[in-house]
PDB file of C-alpha atoms in Angstrom:
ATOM      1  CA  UNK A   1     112.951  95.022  82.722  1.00 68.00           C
ATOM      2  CA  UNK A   2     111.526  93.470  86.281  1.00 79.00           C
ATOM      3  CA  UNK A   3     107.641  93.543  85.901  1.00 85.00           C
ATOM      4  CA  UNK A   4     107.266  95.423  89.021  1.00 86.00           C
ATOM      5  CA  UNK A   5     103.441  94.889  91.578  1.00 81.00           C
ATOM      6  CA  UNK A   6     102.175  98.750  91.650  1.00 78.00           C
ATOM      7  CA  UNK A   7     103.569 100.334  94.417  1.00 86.00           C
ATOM      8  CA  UNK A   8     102.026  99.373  98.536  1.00 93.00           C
ATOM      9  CA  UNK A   9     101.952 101.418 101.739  1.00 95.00           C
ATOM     10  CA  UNK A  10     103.417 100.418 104.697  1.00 96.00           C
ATOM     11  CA  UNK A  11     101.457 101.357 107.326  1.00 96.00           C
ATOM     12  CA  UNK A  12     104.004 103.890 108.006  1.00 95.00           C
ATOM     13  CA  UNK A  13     103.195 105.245 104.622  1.00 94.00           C
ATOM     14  CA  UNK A  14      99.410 104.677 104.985  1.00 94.00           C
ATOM     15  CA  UNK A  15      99.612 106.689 108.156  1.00 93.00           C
ATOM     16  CA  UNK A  16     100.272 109.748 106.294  1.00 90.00           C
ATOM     17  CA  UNK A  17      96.859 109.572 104.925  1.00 88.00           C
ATOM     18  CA  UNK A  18      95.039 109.908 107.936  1.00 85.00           C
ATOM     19  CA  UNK A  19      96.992 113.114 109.151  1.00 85.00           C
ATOM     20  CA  UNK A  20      95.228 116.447 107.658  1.00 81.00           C
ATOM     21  CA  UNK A  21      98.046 118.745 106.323  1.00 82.00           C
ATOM     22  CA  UNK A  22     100.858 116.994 107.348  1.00 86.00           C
ATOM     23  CA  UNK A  23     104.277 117.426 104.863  1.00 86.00           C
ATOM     24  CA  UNK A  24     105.689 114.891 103.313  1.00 90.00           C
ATOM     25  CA  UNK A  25     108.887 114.685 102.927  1.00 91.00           C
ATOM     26  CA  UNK A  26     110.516 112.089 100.393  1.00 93.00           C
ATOM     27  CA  UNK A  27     114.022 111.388 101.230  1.00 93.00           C
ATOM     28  CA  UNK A  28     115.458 108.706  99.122  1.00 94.00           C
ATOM     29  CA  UNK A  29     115.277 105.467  96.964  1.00 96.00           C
ATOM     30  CA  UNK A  30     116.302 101.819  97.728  1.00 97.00           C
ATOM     31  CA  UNK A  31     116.921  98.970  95.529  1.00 97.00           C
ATOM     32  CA  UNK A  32     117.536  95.037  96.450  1.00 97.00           C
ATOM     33  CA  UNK A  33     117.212  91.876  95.711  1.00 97.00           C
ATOM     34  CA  UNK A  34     114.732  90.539  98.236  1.00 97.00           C
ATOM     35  CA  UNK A  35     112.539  87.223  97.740  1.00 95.00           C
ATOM     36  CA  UNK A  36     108.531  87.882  97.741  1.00 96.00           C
ATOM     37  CA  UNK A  37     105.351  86.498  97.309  1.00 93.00           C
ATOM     38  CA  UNK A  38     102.865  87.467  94.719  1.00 91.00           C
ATOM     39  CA  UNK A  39     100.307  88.849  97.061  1.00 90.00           C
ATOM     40  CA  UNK A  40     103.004  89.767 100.099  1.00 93.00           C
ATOM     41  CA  UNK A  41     102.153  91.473 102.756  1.00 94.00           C
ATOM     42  CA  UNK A  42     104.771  94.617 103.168  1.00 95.00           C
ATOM     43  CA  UNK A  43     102.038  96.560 105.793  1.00 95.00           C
ATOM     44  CA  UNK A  44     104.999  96.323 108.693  1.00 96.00           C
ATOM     45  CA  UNK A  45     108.016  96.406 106.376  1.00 97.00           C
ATOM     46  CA  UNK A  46     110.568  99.419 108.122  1.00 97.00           C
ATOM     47  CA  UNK A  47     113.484  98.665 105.379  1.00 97.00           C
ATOM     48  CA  UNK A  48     114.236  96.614 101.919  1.00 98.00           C
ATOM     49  CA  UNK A  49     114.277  92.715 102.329  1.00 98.00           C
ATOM     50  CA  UNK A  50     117.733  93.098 100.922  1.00 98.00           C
ATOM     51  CA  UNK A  51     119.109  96.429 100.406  1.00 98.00           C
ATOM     52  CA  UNK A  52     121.701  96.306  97.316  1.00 98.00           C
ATOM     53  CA  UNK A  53     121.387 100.262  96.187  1.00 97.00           C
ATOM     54  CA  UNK A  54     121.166 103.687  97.078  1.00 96.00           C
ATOM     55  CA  UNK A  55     119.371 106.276  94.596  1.00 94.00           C
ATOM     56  CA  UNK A  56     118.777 109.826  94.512  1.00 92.00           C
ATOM     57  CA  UNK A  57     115.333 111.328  93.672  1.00 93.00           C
ATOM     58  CA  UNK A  58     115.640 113.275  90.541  1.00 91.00           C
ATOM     59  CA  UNK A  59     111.988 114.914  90.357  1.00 89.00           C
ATOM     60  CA  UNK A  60     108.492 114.852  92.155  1.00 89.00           C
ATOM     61  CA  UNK A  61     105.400 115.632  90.148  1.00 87.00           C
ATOM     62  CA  UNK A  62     102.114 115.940  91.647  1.00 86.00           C
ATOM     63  CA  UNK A  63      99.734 114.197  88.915  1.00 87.00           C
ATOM     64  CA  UNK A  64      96.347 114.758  91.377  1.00 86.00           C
ATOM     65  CA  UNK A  65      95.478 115.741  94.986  1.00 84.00           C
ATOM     66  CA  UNK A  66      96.213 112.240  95.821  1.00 88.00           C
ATOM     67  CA  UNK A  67      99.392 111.079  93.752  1.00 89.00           C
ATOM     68  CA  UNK A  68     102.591 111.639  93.005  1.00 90.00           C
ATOM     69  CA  UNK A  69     104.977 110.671  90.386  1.00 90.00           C
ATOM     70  CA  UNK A  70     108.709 110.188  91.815  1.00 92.00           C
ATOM     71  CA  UNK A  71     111.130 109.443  89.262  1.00 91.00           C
ATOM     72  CA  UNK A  72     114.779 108.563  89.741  1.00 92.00           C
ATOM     73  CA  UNK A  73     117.407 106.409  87.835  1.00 92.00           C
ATOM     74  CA  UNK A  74     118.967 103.458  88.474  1.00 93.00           C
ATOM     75  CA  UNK A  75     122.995 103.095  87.241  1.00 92.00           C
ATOM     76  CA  UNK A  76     125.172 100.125  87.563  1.00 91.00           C
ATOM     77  CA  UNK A  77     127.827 102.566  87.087  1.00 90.00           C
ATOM     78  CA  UNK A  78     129.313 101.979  90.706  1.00 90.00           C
ATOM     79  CA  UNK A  79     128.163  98.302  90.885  1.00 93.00           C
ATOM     80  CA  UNK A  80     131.003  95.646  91.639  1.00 93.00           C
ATOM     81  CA  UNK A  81     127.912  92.407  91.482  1.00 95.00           C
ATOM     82  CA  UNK A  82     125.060  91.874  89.347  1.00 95.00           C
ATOM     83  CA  UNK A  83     122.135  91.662  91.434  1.00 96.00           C
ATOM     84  CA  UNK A  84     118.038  90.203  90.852  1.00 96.00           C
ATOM     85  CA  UNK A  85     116.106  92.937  90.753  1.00 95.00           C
ATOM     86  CA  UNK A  86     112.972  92.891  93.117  1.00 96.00           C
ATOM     87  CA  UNK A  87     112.556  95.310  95.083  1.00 96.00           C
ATOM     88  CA  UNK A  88     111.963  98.669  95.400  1.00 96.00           C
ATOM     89  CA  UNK A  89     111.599 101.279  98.769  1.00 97.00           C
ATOM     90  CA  UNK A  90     110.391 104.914  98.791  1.00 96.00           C
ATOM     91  CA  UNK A  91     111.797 106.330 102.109  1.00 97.00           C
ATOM     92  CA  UNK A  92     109.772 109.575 103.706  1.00 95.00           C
ATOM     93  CA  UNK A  93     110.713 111.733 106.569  1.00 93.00           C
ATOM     94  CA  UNK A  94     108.242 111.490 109.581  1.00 91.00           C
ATOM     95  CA  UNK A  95     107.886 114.520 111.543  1.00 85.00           C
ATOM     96  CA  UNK A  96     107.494 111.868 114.952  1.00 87.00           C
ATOM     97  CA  UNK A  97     109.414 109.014 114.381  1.00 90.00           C
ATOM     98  CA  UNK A  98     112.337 110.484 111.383  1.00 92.00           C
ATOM     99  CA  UNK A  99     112.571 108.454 108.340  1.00 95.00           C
ATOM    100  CA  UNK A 100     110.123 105.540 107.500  1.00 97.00           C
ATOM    101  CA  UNK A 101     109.979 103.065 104.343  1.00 97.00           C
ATOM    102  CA  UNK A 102     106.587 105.000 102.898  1.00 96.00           C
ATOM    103  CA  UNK A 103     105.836 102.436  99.862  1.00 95.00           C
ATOM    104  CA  UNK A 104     107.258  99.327  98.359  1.00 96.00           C
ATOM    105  CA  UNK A 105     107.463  98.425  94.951  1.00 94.00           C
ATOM    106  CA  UNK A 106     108.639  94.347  94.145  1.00 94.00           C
ATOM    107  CA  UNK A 107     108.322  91.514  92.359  1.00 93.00           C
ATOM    108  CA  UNK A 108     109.252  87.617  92.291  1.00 92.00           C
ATOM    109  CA  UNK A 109     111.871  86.161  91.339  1.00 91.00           C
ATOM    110  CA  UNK A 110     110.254  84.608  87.723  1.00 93.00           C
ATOM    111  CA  UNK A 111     109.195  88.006  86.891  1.00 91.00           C
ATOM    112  CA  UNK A 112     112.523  90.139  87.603  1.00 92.00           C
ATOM    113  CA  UNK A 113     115.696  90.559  85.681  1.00 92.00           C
ATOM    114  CA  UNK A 114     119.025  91.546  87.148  1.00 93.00           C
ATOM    115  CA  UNK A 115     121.189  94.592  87.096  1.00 93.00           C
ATOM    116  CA  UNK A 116     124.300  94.239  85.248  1.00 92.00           C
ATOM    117  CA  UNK A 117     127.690  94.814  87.110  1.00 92.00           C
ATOM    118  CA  UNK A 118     129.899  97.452  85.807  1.00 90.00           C
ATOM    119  CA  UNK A 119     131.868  96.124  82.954  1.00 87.00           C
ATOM    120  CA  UNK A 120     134.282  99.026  82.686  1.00 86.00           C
ATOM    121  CA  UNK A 121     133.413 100.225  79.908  1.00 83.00           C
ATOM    122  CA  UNK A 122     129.311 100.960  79.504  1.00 81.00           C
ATOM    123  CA  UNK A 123     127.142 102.225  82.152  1.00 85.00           C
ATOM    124  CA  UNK A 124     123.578 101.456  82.007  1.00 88.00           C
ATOM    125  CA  UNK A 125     120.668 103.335  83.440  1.00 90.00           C
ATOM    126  CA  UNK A 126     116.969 102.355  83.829  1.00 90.00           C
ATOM    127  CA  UNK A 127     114.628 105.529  84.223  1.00 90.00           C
ATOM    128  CA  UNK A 128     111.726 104.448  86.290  1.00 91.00           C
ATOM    129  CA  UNK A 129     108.850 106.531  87.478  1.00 90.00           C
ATOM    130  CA  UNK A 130     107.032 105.363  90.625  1.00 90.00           C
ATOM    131  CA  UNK A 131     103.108 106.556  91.800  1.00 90.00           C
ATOM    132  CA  UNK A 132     102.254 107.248  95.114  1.00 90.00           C
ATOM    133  CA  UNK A 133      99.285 108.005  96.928  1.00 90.00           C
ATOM    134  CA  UNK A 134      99.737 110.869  99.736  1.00 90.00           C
ATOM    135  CA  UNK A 135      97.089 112.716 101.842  1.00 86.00           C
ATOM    136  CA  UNK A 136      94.620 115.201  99.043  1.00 85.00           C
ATOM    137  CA  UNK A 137      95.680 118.252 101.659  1.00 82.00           C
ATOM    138  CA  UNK A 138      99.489 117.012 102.363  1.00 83.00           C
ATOM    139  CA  UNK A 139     102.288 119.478 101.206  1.00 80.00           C
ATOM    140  CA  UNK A 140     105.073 117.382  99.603  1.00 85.00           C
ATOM    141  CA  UNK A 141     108.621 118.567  99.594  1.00 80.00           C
ATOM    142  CA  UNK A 142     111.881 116.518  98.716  1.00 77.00           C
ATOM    143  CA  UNK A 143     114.932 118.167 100.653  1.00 65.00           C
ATOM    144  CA  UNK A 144     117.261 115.783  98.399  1.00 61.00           C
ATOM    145  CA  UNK A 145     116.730 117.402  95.374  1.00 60.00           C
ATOM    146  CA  UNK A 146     118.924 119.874  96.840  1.00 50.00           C
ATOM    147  CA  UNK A 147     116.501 122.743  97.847  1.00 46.00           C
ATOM    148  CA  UNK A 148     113.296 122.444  99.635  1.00 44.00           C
ATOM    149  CA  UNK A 149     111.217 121.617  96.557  1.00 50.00           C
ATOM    150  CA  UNK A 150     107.378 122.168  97.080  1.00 50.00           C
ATOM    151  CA  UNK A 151     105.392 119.800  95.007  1.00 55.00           C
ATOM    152  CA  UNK A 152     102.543 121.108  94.151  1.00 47.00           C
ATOM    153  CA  UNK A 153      99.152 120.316  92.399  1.00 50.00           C
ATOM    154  CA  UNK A 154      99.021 122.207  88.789  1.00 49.00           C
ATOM    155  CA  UNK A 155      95.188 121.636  88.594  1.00 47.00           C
ATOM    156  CA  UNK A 156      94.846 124.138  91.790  1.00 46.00           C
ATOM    157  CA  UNK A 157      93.770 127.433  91.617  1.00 46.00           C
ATOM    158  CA  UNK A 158      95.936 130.176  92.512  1.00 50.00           C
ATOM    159  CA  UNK A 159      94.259 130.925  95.439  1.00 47.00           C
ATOM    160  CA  UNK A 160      94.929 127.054  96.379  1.00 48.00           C
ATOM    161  CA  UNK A 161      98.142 127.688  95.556  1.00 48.00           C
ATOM    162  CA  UNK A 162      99.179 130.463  97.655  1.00 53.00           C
ATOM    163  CA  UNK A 163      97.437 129.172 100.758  1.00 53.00           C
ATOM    164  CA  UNK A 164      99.747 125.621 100.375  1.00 52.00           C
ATOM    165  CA  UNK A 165     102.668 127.888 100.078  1.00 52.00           C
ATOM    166  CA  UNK A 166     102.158 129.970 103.423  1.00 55.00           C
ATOM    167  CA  UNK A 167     100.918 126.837 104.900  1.00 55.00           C
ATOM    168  CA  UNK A 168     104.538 125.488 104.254  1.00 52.00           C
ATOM    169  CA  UNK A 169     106.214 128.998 105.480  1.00 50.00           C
ATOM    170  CA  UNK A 170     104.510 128.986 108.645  1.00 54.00           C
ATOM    171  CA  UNK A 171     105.805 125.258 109.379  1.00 54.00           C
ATOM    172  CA  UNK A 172     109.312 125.964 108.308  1.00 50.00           C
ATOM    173  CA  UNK A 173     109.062 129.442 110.407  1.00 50.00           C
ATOM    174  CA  UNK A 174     108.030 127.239 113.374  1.00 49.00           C
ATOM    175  CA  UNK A 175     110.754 125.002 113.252  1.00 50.00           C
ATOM    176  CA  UNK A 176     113.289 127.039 112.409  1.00 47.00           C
ATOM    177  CA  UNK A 177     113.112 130.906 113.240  1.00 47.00           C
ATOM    178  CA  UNK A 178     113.317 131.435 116.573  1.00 45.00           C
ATOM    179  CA  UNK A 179     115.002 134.721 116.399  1.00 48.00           C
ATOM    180  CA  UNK A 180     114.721 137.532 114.042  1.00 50.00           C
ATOM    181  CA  UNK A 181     116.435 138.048 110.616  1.00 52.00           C
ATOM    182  CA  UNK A 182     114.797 135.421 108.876  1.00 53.00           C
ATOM    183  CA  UNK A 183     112.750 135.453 105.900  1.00 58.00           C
ATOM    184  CA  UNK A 184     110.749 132.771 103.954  1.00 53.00           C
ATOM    185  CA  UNK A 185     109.488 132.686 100.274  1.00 55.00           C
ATOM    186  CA  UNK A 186     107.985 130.895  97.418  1.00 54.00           C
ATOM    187  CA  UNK A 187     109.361 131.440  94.207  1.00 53.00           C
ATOM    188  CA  UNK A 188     108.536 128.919  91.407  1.00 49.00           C
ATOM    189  CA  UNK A 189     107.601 126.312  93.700  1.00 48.00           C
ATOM    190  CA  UNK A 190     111.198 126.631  95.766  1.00 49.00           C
ATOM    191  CA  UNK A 191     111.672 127.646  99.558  1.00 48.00           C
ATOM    192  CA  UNK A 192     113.994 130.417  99.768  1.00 53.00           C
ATOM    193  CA  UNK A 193     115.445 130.971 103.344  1.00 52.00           C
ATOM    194  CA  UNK A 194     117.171 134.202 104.119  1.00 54.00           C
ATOM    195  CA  UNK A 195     119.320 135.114 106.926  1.00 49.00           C
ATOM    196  CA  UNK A 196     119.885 138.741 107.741  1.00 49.00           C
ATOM    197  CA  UNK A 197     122.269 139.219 110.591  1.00 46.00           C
ATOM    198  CA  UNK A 198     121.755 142.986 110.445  1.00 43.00           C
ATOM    199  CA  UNK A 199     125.071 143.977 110.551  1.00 44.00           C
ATOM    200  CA  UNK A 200     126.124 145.954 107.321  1.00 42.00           C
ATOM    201  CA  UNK A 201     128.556 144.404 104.868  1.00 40.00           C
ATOM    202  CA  UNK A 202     132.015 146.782 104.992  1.00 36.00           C
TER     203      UNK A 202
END
């Protein structure tokens, strides 16, 4: 397995920080095979050195006010080369300028190992788990997951709870009810949208 640098901000990631109750919202995983330095400066990276893969997120966990576990899986089942890899991007949604490369995770070239092409026959996965550092009072979704997913801190009280949870409402409502028949709710830590057209099913 690559022996991976803990995870940097760009500064499009670090500018997160510095906005009070903003929502995060992590959008996807890159891999590549990029060539880096030991103590590299990624603070103006916008994309992956060298892009090789695209990968789902397949769960958030909020570990503290101020990080977050993202965890996702990496297949050669759809790989055609083998490929060195060194890299790793975090992609977020920016409510001003749309999606940014939030973090970087990579290594050099002595300390990674490649990816295996597809034989045919066995797939391989690697399960990797990646921390993050986000804003104590952001409210961190991931749309990808397939639902708006709210990721939010166990350790909070209920009270905290709730108030994250109509804090996300009212944003959504903002953005997206303009009219009336429609309702937002929290259930288990999921968004629910529902439309009522008012017109009565036959």
């Amino acid at each position: 397995m690559t022996n991976f640098t803990k995870t940097k901000l760009t500064d499009a990631g670090i500018s997160f920080l510095s906005r009070e109750g903003v929502t995060i919202n992590f959008t996807r995983i890159e891999t590549g095979c990029g060539l880096y330095i030991p103590d590299e400066n990624i603070g103006r990276m916008e994309s992956l050195k060298a892009k090789v893969q695209d990968i789902e997120i397949n769960d958030i966990t909020r570990e503290s006010d101020s990080v977050v576990a993202i965890e996702f899986n990496v297949s050669n089942k759809n790989l055609k080369e083998p490929y060195l890899f060194t890299e790793i991007g975090i992609y977020a949604d920016d409510p001003d300028k749309g999606e940014v490369l939030y973090g970087v995770c990579f290594s050099t070239q002595e300390e990674a190992e490649k990816v295996r092409a597809f034989n045919g026959y066995f797939a391989s996965v690697l399960r990797i788990a990646l921390r993050l550092h986000v804003s104590p009072d952001s409210v961190v979704i991931c749309q990808s997951l397939g639902e708006s997913v709210i990721v939010i801190d166990n350790a909070l009280s209920e009270t905290s709870k709730h108030a994250v949870e109509n804090r996300v409402i009212t944003k959504e409502f903002k953005k997206y009810a303009k009219g009336e028949g429609l309702e937002f709710s929290v259930v288990n830590g999921i968004l629910n949208v529902t439309y009522d057209d008012g017109e009565e099913e036959s």
